[in-house]
Amino acid sequence: MLFSPVTIGSLELQNRLVRAACGERRADRDGFITHEMLAYIDELARGGCGLVILGHGYIRRDGRLTDNETGINRDDQVSRLGLVAEQIRAGGARGVIQISHGGAQCRPSVLETTPVSPSGVEVRKTKVIPRPLESDEILELVSDFAFAAGRAKEAGFDAVQIHAAHGYLISQFLSPATNLRTDEWGGSPENRFRFLDSVIRAVREQVGEDYPVLVKQNLDDCIPKGIPLSEALTVATGLSDLGVAAIEVSGGMVDSERGAARKDITPGKQEAYFRSMAREVVKVVDCPVILVGGLKSPSVINDVLESGDADLVALARPLIREPRLPLEWLDGRDTPADCESCNRCALYKDRPLRCESLILEQEQARED
Ligand SMILES: Cc1cc2nc3c(=O)[nH]c(=O)nc-3n(C[C@H](O)[C@H](O)[C@H](O)COP(=O)(O)O)c2cc1C
């Protein structure tokens, strides 16, 4: 089932395996794509995934997470972004870029200013107390998302993904734990959804009706007083009604004990930790659902797909270690990914994304 074709929006994919967005951390200091980034993506594009989603592309400079994050905030970035889009297609996959704003989870040391958010709720892990956004700034941000989506289309990506998960800006608007506003952007579930709703409508105006727009959404913030499942399901229904091409089901924020990328997941029962929520989303939406989080065995993945709990599955960390894993599975390998979910790949935010464990193992082998 994993290697059967599927359609999302107007996009036909050769299989149901997605490379989940994962900040590649290979852009230059102005967010431009580098040769190093092209080489990295080339390997992934040839690795056998049907869809490759590039990690965080910042829609505004003051929404970036690192100084090596990909930018999609300037028109002059489009031609180099186009090289990546081309490369993904040449490798046999379809290419998507994720557009994002880090909100309160940005680091003041990177931004050299105070991060913004719907309200001034502290990010406990980083001790950042964000500056609450003014109403006119919120409208500007809606336009910034739309312009970024327009650049994605112009660059030749097959689709764009709006990052509304993991406690970044849009997720902060959706969550009752981080959105304490009492104006039209907060207070009720409808008001908390208004920012994402406005972003999608503005993006749609920019890219047209047929261009596929995907959304990555938290079904569980994995923090006290986070978004209730019932409300997250209403958001998912709203997204489906807005005509999004696919919803990627995820969860967690920087402050979560166990969030999006859980540690030490062993093959088998611990895999697919957002599966039960994906199953609920499938029941209330008309668009395909992508499940992400801890997937590593072909048997579990096929079971998820065959049971109908999701239409596609996305992998992030396993492909950092083994970018050709999908091809190997296609060639008959039946063992799980080698990734041990140690999360060393997430430790060094200013270094290019790579499997740090693999590097350590290789260094060790050279010394022995
Ligand atoms: C180092 C690292 C970088 C990540 N960057 C992004 C990102 O840019 N955008 C995003 O939506 N998720 C990001 N994620 C989360 C992954 O897409 C995914 O949701 C999570 O790792 C769970 O999937 P996995 O178990 O297959 O790794 C990142 C995760 C890691 C470990």
Short mmCIF file of C-alpha atoms and ligand atoms in Angstrom, two decimals:
data_model
loop_
_atom_site.label_atom_id
_atom_site.label_comp_id
_atom_site.label_asym_id
_atom_site.label_seq_id
_atom_site.Cartn_x
_atom_site.Cartn_y
_atom_site.Cartn_z
CA MET A 1 0.00 0.00 0.00
CA LEU A 2 2.88 2.33 0.87
CA PHE A 3 4.04 2.31 -2.72
CA SER A 4 0.65 2.84 -4.30
CA PRO A 5 0.00 6.20 -6.00
CA VAL A 6 -2.16 8.87 -4.39
CA THR A 7 -3.54 12.27 -5.32
CA ILE A 8 -3.54 15.31 -3.05
CA GLY A 9 -5.39 18.26 -4.50
CA SER A 10 -4.32 18.43 -8.12
CA LEU A 11 -1.05 16.66 -7.37
CA GLU A 12 -0.38 13.05 -8.30
CA LEU A 13 2.23 11.29 -6.19
CA GLN A 14 4.04 8.07 -7.02
CA ASN A 15 3.64 6.77 -3.46
CA ARG A 16 2.34 7.62 0.01
CA LEU A 17 5.65 8.34 1.66
CA VAL A 18 6.40 11.96 2.51
CA ARG A 19 9.60 13.52 3.72
CA ALA A 20 8.25 15.62 6.61
CA ALA A 21 9.46 19.21 6.81
CA CYS A 22 12.77 19.34 8.64
CA GLY A 23 14.73 22.58 8.83
CA GLU A 24 17.78 21.84 6.67
CA ARG A 25 19.80 24.74 8.14
CA ARG A 26 21.79 25.16 4.96
CA ALA A 27 20.85 28.64 3.74
CA ASP A 28 23.17 31.63 3.84
CA ARG A 29 22.69 34.42 6.36
CA ASP A 30 20.15 36.13 4.10
CA GLY A 31 18.10 32.96 3.69
CA PHE A 32 19.35 32.18 0.16
CA ILE A 33 19.67 28.58 -0.96
CA THR A 34 23.31 27.40 -1.02
CA HIS A 35 25.10 24.68 -3.04
CA GLU A 36 25.29 22.67 0.18
CA MET A 37 21.50 22.78 0.40
CA LEU A 38 21.15 21.66 -3.22
CA ALA A 39 23.45 18.69 -2.64
CA TYR A 40 21.51 17.70 0.48
CA ILE A 41 18.14 17.90 -1.24
CA ASP A 42 19.39 16.01 -4.28
CA GLU A 43 20.01 12.94 -2.14
CA LEU A 44 16.59 13.15 -0.53
CA ALA A 45 14.83 13.75 -3.84
CA ARG A 46 16.37 10.59 -5.29
CA GLY A 47 15.62 8.57 -2.17
CA GLY A 48 12.17 7.40 -3.23
CA CYS A 49 9.66 9.62 -1.36
CA GLY A 50 6.57 10.66 -3.33
CA LEU A 51 6.62 14.09 -1.73
CA VAL A 52 9.49 16.08 -0.24
CA ILE A 53 8.53 18.94 2.07
CA LEU A 54 11.32 21.43 2.74
CA GLY A 55 11.54 22.63 6.35
CA HIS A 56 10.65 26.06 7.72
CA GLY A 57 10.93 28.78 5.10
CA TYR A 58 10.63 32.03 7.03
CA ILE A 59 8.03 34.46 5.74
CA ARG A 60 9.63 37.38 7.58
CA ARG A 61 13.15 37.85 8.74
CA ASP A 62 11.99 38.51 12.29
CA GLY A 63 10.23 35.13 12.26
CA ARG A 64 13.33 33.02 11.61
CA LEU A 65 14.56 30.40 14.03
CA THR A 66 18.21 30.27 13.00
CA ASP A 67 20.61 32.27 10.86
CA ASN A 68 20.92 29.40 8.40
CA GLU A 69 17.17 28.88 7.87
CA THR A 70 15.75 29.08 4.34
CA GLY A 71 14.13 32.42 3.58
CA ILE A 72 11.08 32.95 1.41
CA ASN A 73 10.58 36.54 2.47
CA ARG A 74 12.21 38.27 -0.53
CA ASP A 75 11.48 38.20 -4.23
CA ASP A 76 15.17 37.85 -5.10
CA GLN A 77 15.27 34.45 -3.32
CA VAL A 78 12.87 32.97 -5.88
CA SER A 79 15.38 31.97 -8.56
CA ARG A 80 17.54 29.95 -6.16
CA LEU A 81 14.45 28.41 -4.55
CA GLY A 82 13.55 27.41 -8.10
CA LEU A 83 16.75 25.35 -8.30
CA VAL A 84 15.60 23.26 -5.34
CA ALA A 85 12.12 22.80 -6.77
CA GLU A 86 13.69 21.67 -10.04
CA GLN A 87 16.04 19.31 -8.28
CA ILE A 88 13.27 17.62 -6.32
CA ARG A 89 11.37 16.98 -9.52
CA ALA A 90 14.48 15.71 -11.28
CA GLY A 91 14.92 13.22 -8.44
CA GLY A 92 11.46 11.81 -9.10
CA ALA A 93 9.53 13.38 -6.21
CA ARG A 94 7.15 16.31 -5.97
CA GLY A 95 8.35 19.33 -4.03
CA VAL A 96 6.70 21.40 -1.33
CA ILE A 97 8.10 24.22 0.75
CA GLN A 98 6.81 24.89 4.23
CA ILE A 99 6.17 28.52 5.10
CA SER A 100 6.48 29.51 8.70
CA HIS A 101 6.96 32.18 11.36
CA GLY A 102 8.52 31.14 14.64
CA GLY A 103 6.61 33.62 16.83
CA ALA A 104 7.48 33.35 20.52
CA GLN A 105 9.69 30.32 19.85
CA CYS A 106 12.23 32.47 17.99
CA ARG A 107 15.43 33.23 19.89
CA PRO A 108 16.18 36.87 20.79
CA SER A 109 19.90 36.15 20.21
CA VAL A 110 19.11 35.36 16.56
CA LEU A 111 16.54 38.09 15.96
CA GLU A 112 18.30 40.82 17.98
CA THR A 113 14.81 41.90 19.01
CA THR A 114 11.97 40.55 21.13
CA PRO A 115 10.00 37.73 19.46
CA VAL A 116 6.30 38.37 18.86
CA SER A 117 3.21 36.31 19.64
CA PRO A 118 -0.57 36.76 20.00
CA SER A 119 -0.06 37.33 23.76
CA GLY A 120 2.84 37.78 26.14
CA VAL A 121 2.86 34.18 27.39
CA GLU A 122 6.35 33.05 28.39
CA VAL A 123 7.99 30.12 26.59
CA ARG A 124 9.15 28.36 29.75
CA LYS A 125 11.98 26.42 28.14
CA THR A 126 13.67 29.50 26.70
CA LYS A 127 12.35 32.07 29.21
CA VAL A 128 11.30 34.28 26.28
CA ILE A 129 8.43 36.61 27.09
CA PRO A 130 7.14 37.64 23.65
CA ARG A 131 5.74 41.02 22.67
CA PRO A 132 1.98 40.79 21.91
CA LEU A 133 1.19 41.72 18.31
CA GLU A 134 -0.76 44.87 17.44
CA SER A 135 -3.83 44.39 15.19
CA ASP A 136 -2.20 46.06 12.20
CA GLU A 137 0.86 43.81 12.56
CA ILE A 138 -1.41 40.75 12.45
CA LEU A 139 -2.86 41.88 9.13
CA GLU A 140 0.66 42.47 7.81
CA LEU A 141 1.62 38.93 8.80
CA VAL A 142 -1.37 37.53 6.94
CA SER A 143 -0.08 39.30 3.80
CA ASP A 144 3.47 38.07 4.46
CA PHE A 145 2.25 34.46 4.45
CA ALA A 146 0.40 35.12 1.19
CA PHE A 147 3.43 36.71 -0.50
CA ALA A 148 5.61 33.80 0.63
CA ALA A 149 3.14 31.32 -0.88
CA GLY A 150 3.20 33.33 -4.12
CA ARG A 151 7.00 33.00 -4.17
CA ALA A 152 6.71 29.23 -3.62
CA LYS A 153 4.48 28.95 -6.66
CA GLU A 154 6.68 31.24 -8.74
CA ALA A 155 9.75 29.20 -7.82
CA GLY A 156 8.06 26.10 -9.23
CA PHE A 157 7.21 24.14 -6.10
CA ASP A 158 4.32 21.76 -6.66
CA ALA A 159 2.60 22.94 -3.48
CA VAL A 160 3.07 24.96 -0.33
CA GLN A 161 2.61 23.85 3.27
CA ILE A 162 1.49 26.29 5.95
CA HIS A 163 3.10 25.48 9.29
CA ALA A 164 0.30 25.72 11.84
CA ALA A 165 1.81 23.24 14.31
CA HIS A 166 4.48 22.83 17.00
CA GLY A 167 3.89 26.09 18.88
CA TYR A 168 5.09 28.43 16.14
CA LEU A 169 3.17 31.62 15.36
CA ILE A 170 -0.01 30.16 13.81
CA SER A 171 -0.10 27.40 16.40
CA GLN A 172 0.22 30.09 19.11
CA PHE A 173 -2.90 31.76 17.71
CA LEU A 174 -4.80 28.45 17.71
CA SER A 175 -3.87 27.43 21.25
CA PRO A 176 -5.85 28.66 24.26
CA ALA A 177 -2.63 28.31 26.29
CA THR A 178 -0.75 30.93 24.27
CA ASN A 179 -3.56 33.07 22.83
CA LEU A 180 -5.11 35.11 25.64
CA ARG A 181 -6.36 37.91 23.38
CA THR A 182 -9.79 39.39 23.93
CA ASP A 183 -10.14 41.05 20.51
CA GLU A 184 -11.30 39.37 17.27
CA TRP A 185 -8.11 37.24 17.18
CA GLY A 186 -8.70 35.45 20.48
CA GLY A 187 -11.13 34.55 23.24
CA SER A 188 -13.30 31.97 21.45
CA PRO A 189 -12.32 28.98 19.28
CA GLU A 190 -13.68 30.84 16.22
CA ASN A 191 -11.51 33.86 17.01
CA ARG A 192 -8.42 31.74 17.62
CA PHE A 193 -8.96 30.13 14.21
CA ARG A 194 -9.32 33.54 12.51
CA PHE A 195 -5.59 34.03 11.89
CA LEU A 196 -5.12 30.68 10.12
CA ASP A 197 -8.40 31.14 8.27
CA SER A 198 -7.27 34.61 7.09
CA VAL A 199 -3.84 33.25 6.08
CA ILE A 200 -5.40 30.49 3.97
CA ARG A 201 -7.82 32.86 2.27
CA ALA A 202 -5.02 35.34 1.51
CA VAL A 203 -2.73 32.55 0.27
CA ARG A 204 -5.53 31.27 -1.95
CA GLU A 205 -5.97 34.73 -3.49
CA GLN A 206 -2.26 34.86 -4.19
CA VAL A 207 -1.79 31.37 -5.68
CA GLY A 208 -5.23 30.68 -7.21
CA GLU A 209 -7.79 27.94 -6.65
CA ASP A 210 -5.89 25.02 -8.16
CA TYR A 211 -2.52 25.37 -6.46
CA PRO A 212 -2.31 22.78 -3.64
CA VAL A 213 -2.09 24.27 -0.15
CA LEU A 214 -1.23 21.84 2.66
CA VAL A 215 -1.43 22.53 6.39
CA LYS A 216 0.50 20.95 9.26
CA GLN A 217 -1.65 21.09 12.35
CA ASN A 218 -1.41 20.30 16.05
CA LEU A 219 -4.16 17.97 17.21
CA ASP A 220 -2.61 18.11 20.67
CA ASP A 221 -0.30 20.84 21.98
CA CYS A 222 1.00 18.35 24.58
CA ILE A 223 1.04 21.07 27.28
CA PRO A 224 -1.43 21.83 30.06
CA LYS A 225 -4.43 23.86 28.83
CA GLY A 226 -3.44 23.34 25.19
CA ILE A 227 -5.94 22.97 22.36
CA PRO A 228 -8.64 20.37 23.21
CA LEU A 229 -9.04 17.57 20.65
CA SER A 230 -12.64 18.60 19.93
CA GLU A 231 -11.50 22.11 19.03
CA ALA A 232 -8.58 20.84 16.94
CA LEU A 233 -11.02 18.64 15.02
CA THR A 234 -13.20 21.68 14.35
CA VAL A 235 -10.10 23.44 12.99
CA ALA A 236 -9.40 20.43 10.75
CA THR A 237 -12.99 20.54 9.44
CA GLY A 238 -12.59 24.27 8.81
CA LEU A 239 -9.40 23.60 6.85
CA SER A 240 -11.11 20.92 4.80
CA ASP A 241 -14.00 23.31 4.07
CA LEU A 242 -11.46 25.88 2.91
CA GLY A 243 -10.26 23.36 0.36
CA VAL A 244 -6.79 22.54 1.67
CA ALA A 245 -5.12 19.72 -0.27
CA ALA A 246 -3.98 17.73 2.77
CA ILE A 247 -3.67 18.02 6.55
CA GLU A 248 -0.57 16.71 8.30
CA VAL A 249 -1.45 15.61 11.81
CA SER A 250 1.13 16.40 14.47
CA GLY A 251 1.41 17.80 17.98
CA GLY A 252 3.61 19.41 20.61
CA MET A 253 5.33 22.70 21.28
CA VAL A 254 8.79 23.67 22.49
CA ASP A 255 7.47 23.53 26.07
CA SER A 256 6.02 20.01 25.74
CA GLU A 257 7.61 17.20 27.71
CA ARG A 258 6.86 14.88 24.80
CA GLY A 259 6.15 16.78 21.63
CA ALA A 260 6.49 16.40 17.88
CA ALA A 261 9.80 14.53 17.76
CA ARG A 262 9.66 12.06 20.66
CA LYS A 263 12.84 10.46 21.91
CA ASP A 264 13.83 6.80 22.04
CA ILE A 265 10.94 5.40 19.98
CA THR A 266 11.47 1.67 19.55
CA PRO A 267 10.00 -0.10 16.52
CA GLY A 268 6.51 -1.49 17.11
CA LYS A 269 3.94 -0.21 19.58
CA GLN A 270 5.64 3.13 20.30
CA GLU A 271 5.58 4.17 16.66
CA ALA A 272 2.88 6.37 15.09
CA TYR A 273 2.17 8.24 18.31
CA PHE A 274 -0.41 10.57 16.75
CA ARG A 275 -2.24 7.72 15.00
CA SER A 276 -5.39 7.80 17.14
CA MET A 277 -5.78 11.51 16.42
CA ALA A 278 -5.25 11.05 12.70
CA ARG A 279 -8.04 8.46 12.79
CA GLU A 280 -10.37 11.10 14.26
CA VAL A 281 -9.33 13.68 11.65
CA VAL A 282 -10.01 11.24 8.80
CA LYS A 283 -13.62 11.00 10.03
CA VAL A 284 -14.30 14.74 9.81
CA VAL A 285 -12.44 15.95 6.70
CA ASP A 286 -12.76 15.47 2.96
CA CYS A 287 -9.06 15.88 2.15
CA PRO A 288 -6.20 13.36 2.53
CA VAL A 289 -4.60 13.09 5.98
CA ILE A 290 -0.86 12.69 6.47
CA LEU A 291 0.36 11.08 9.70
CA VAL A 292 3.76 12.02 11.10
CA GLY A 293 5.59 11.11 14.29
CA GLY A 294 7.73 8.12 15.16
CA LEU A 295 7.06 6.00 12.09
CA LYS A 296 9.91 3.67 11.26
CA SER A 297 8.72 0.16 10.29
CA PRO A 298 7.25 -0.76 6.91
CA SER A 299 4.84 -3.13 8.68
CA VAL A 300 3.47 -0.38 10.97
CA ILE A 301 3.28 2.07 8.08
CA ASN A 302 1.36 -0.38 5.91
CA ASP A 303 -0.96 -1.12 8.81
CA VAL A 304 -1.68 2.61 9.29
CA LEU A 305 -2.46 3.00 5.60
CA GLU A 306 -4.47 -0.21 5.23
CA SER A 307 -6.59 0.56 8.28
CA GLY A 308 -7.44 3.94 6.77
CA ASP A 309 -6.13 5.83 9.82
CA ALA A 310 -4.20 8.04 7.39
CA ASP A 311 -3.83 8.38 3.63
CA LEU A 312 -0.10 9.15 3.63
CA VAL A 313 2.72 8.92 6.16
CA ALA A 314 5.57 11.34 6.74
CA LEU A 315 9.04 10.64 8.10
CA ALA A 316 11.55 13.19 9.32
CA ARG A 317 14.38 11.81 11.50
CA PRO A 318 14.69 8.42 9.77
CA LEU A 319 15.45 10.19 6.49
CA ILE A 320 18.13 12.37 8.08
CA ARG A 321 20.04 9.19 8.76
CA GLU A 322 18.99 7.22 5.70
CA PRO A 323 17.81 9.41 2.84
CA ARG A 324 17.50 6.35 0.57
CA LEU A 325 15.36 4.39 3.02
CA PRO A 326 12.20 4.46 0.84
CA LEU A 327 14.12 2.99 -2.10
CA GLU A 328 15.53 0.27 0.12
CA TRP A 329 12.04 -0.62 1.33
CA LEU A 330 10.85 -0.65 -2.25
CA ASP A 331 13.73 -3.02 -3.06
CA GLY A 332 12.50 -5.46 -0.42
CA ARG A 333 14.21 -4.44 2.81
CA ASP A 334 11.72 -5.15 5.59
CA THR A 335 13.62 -3.90 8.62
CA PRO A 336 12.81 -0.63 10.42
CA ALA A 337 14.73 2.59 9.98
CA ASP A 338 18.10 2.66 11.75
CA CYS A 339 17.21 5.98 13.43
CA GLU A 340 16.97 5.56 17.21
CA SER A 341 15.13 8.86 17.77
CA CYS A 342 18.00 10.10 19.95
CA ASN A 343 17.29 13.69 18.82
CA ARG A 344 20.95 14.65 18.55
CA CYS A 345 19.97 16.01 15.12
CA ALA A 346 17.93 18.67 16.92
CA LEU A 347 20.67 19.70 19.35
CA TYR A 348 22.91 21.93 17.26
CA LYS A 349 20.58 24.55 15.80
CA ASP A 350 23.30 26.52 14.08
CA ARG A 351 24.85 23.52 12.31
CA PRO A 352 23.52 21.98 9.11
CA LEU A 353 20.96 19.25 9.75
CA ARG A 354 22.58 15.82 9.87
CA CYS A 355 22.49 12.57 11.84
CA GLU A 356 24.93 13.39 14.62
CA SER A 357 24.87 9.79 15.84
CA LEU A 358 25.96 8.52 12.45
CA ILE A 359 28.84 11.02 12.45
CA LEU A 360 29.88 9.86 15.94
CA GLU A 361 29.68 6.21 14.87
CA GLN A 362 31.80 6.94 11.79
CA GLU A 363 34.38 8.83 13.88
CA GLN A 364 34.46 5.98 16.37
CA ALA A 365 34.97 3.43 13.58
CA ARG A 366 37.90 5.47 12.21
CA GLU A 367 39.54 5.56 15.65
CA ASP A 368 39.11 1.78 16.21
C1 LIG B 1 15.95 18.42 13.62
C2 LIG B 1 14.48 18.56 13.33
C3 LIG B 1 14.02 19.63 12.57
C4 LIG B 1 12.64 19.75 12.32
N1 LIG B 1 12.19 20.79 11.54
C5 LIG B 1 10.86 20.88 11.27
C6 LIG B 1 10.38 21.89 10.39
O1 LIG B 1 11.13 22.69 9.82
N2 LIG B 1 9.03 21.95 10.17
C7 LIG B 1 8.16 21.04 10.75
O2 LIG B 1 6.96 21.12 10.52
N3 LIG B 1 8.61 20.08 11.56
C8 LIG B 1 9.91 19.96 11.82
N4 LIG B 1 10.36 18.93 12.58
C9 LIG B 1 9.41 17.92 13.04
C10 LIG B 1 9.28 16.80 12.02
O3 LIG B 1 8.74 17.22 10.80
C11 LIG B 1 8.35 15.67 12.55
O4 LIG B 1 7.07 16.21 12.76
C12 LIG B 1 8.89 15.03 13.81
O5 LIG B 1 10.29 14.92 13.81
C13 LIG B 1 8.29 13.63 14.01
O6 LIG B 1 8.57 12.81 12.91
P1 LIG B 1 9.75 11.69 12.93
O7 LIG B 1 9.48 10.82 14.12
O8 LIG B 1 9.61 10.99 11.63
O9 LIG B 1 11.03 12.42 13.10
C14 LIG B 1 11.72 18.79 12.85
C15 LIG B 1 12.22 17.73 13.60
C16 LIG B 1 13.57 17.60 13.84
C17 LIG B 1 14.05 16.42 14.66
#
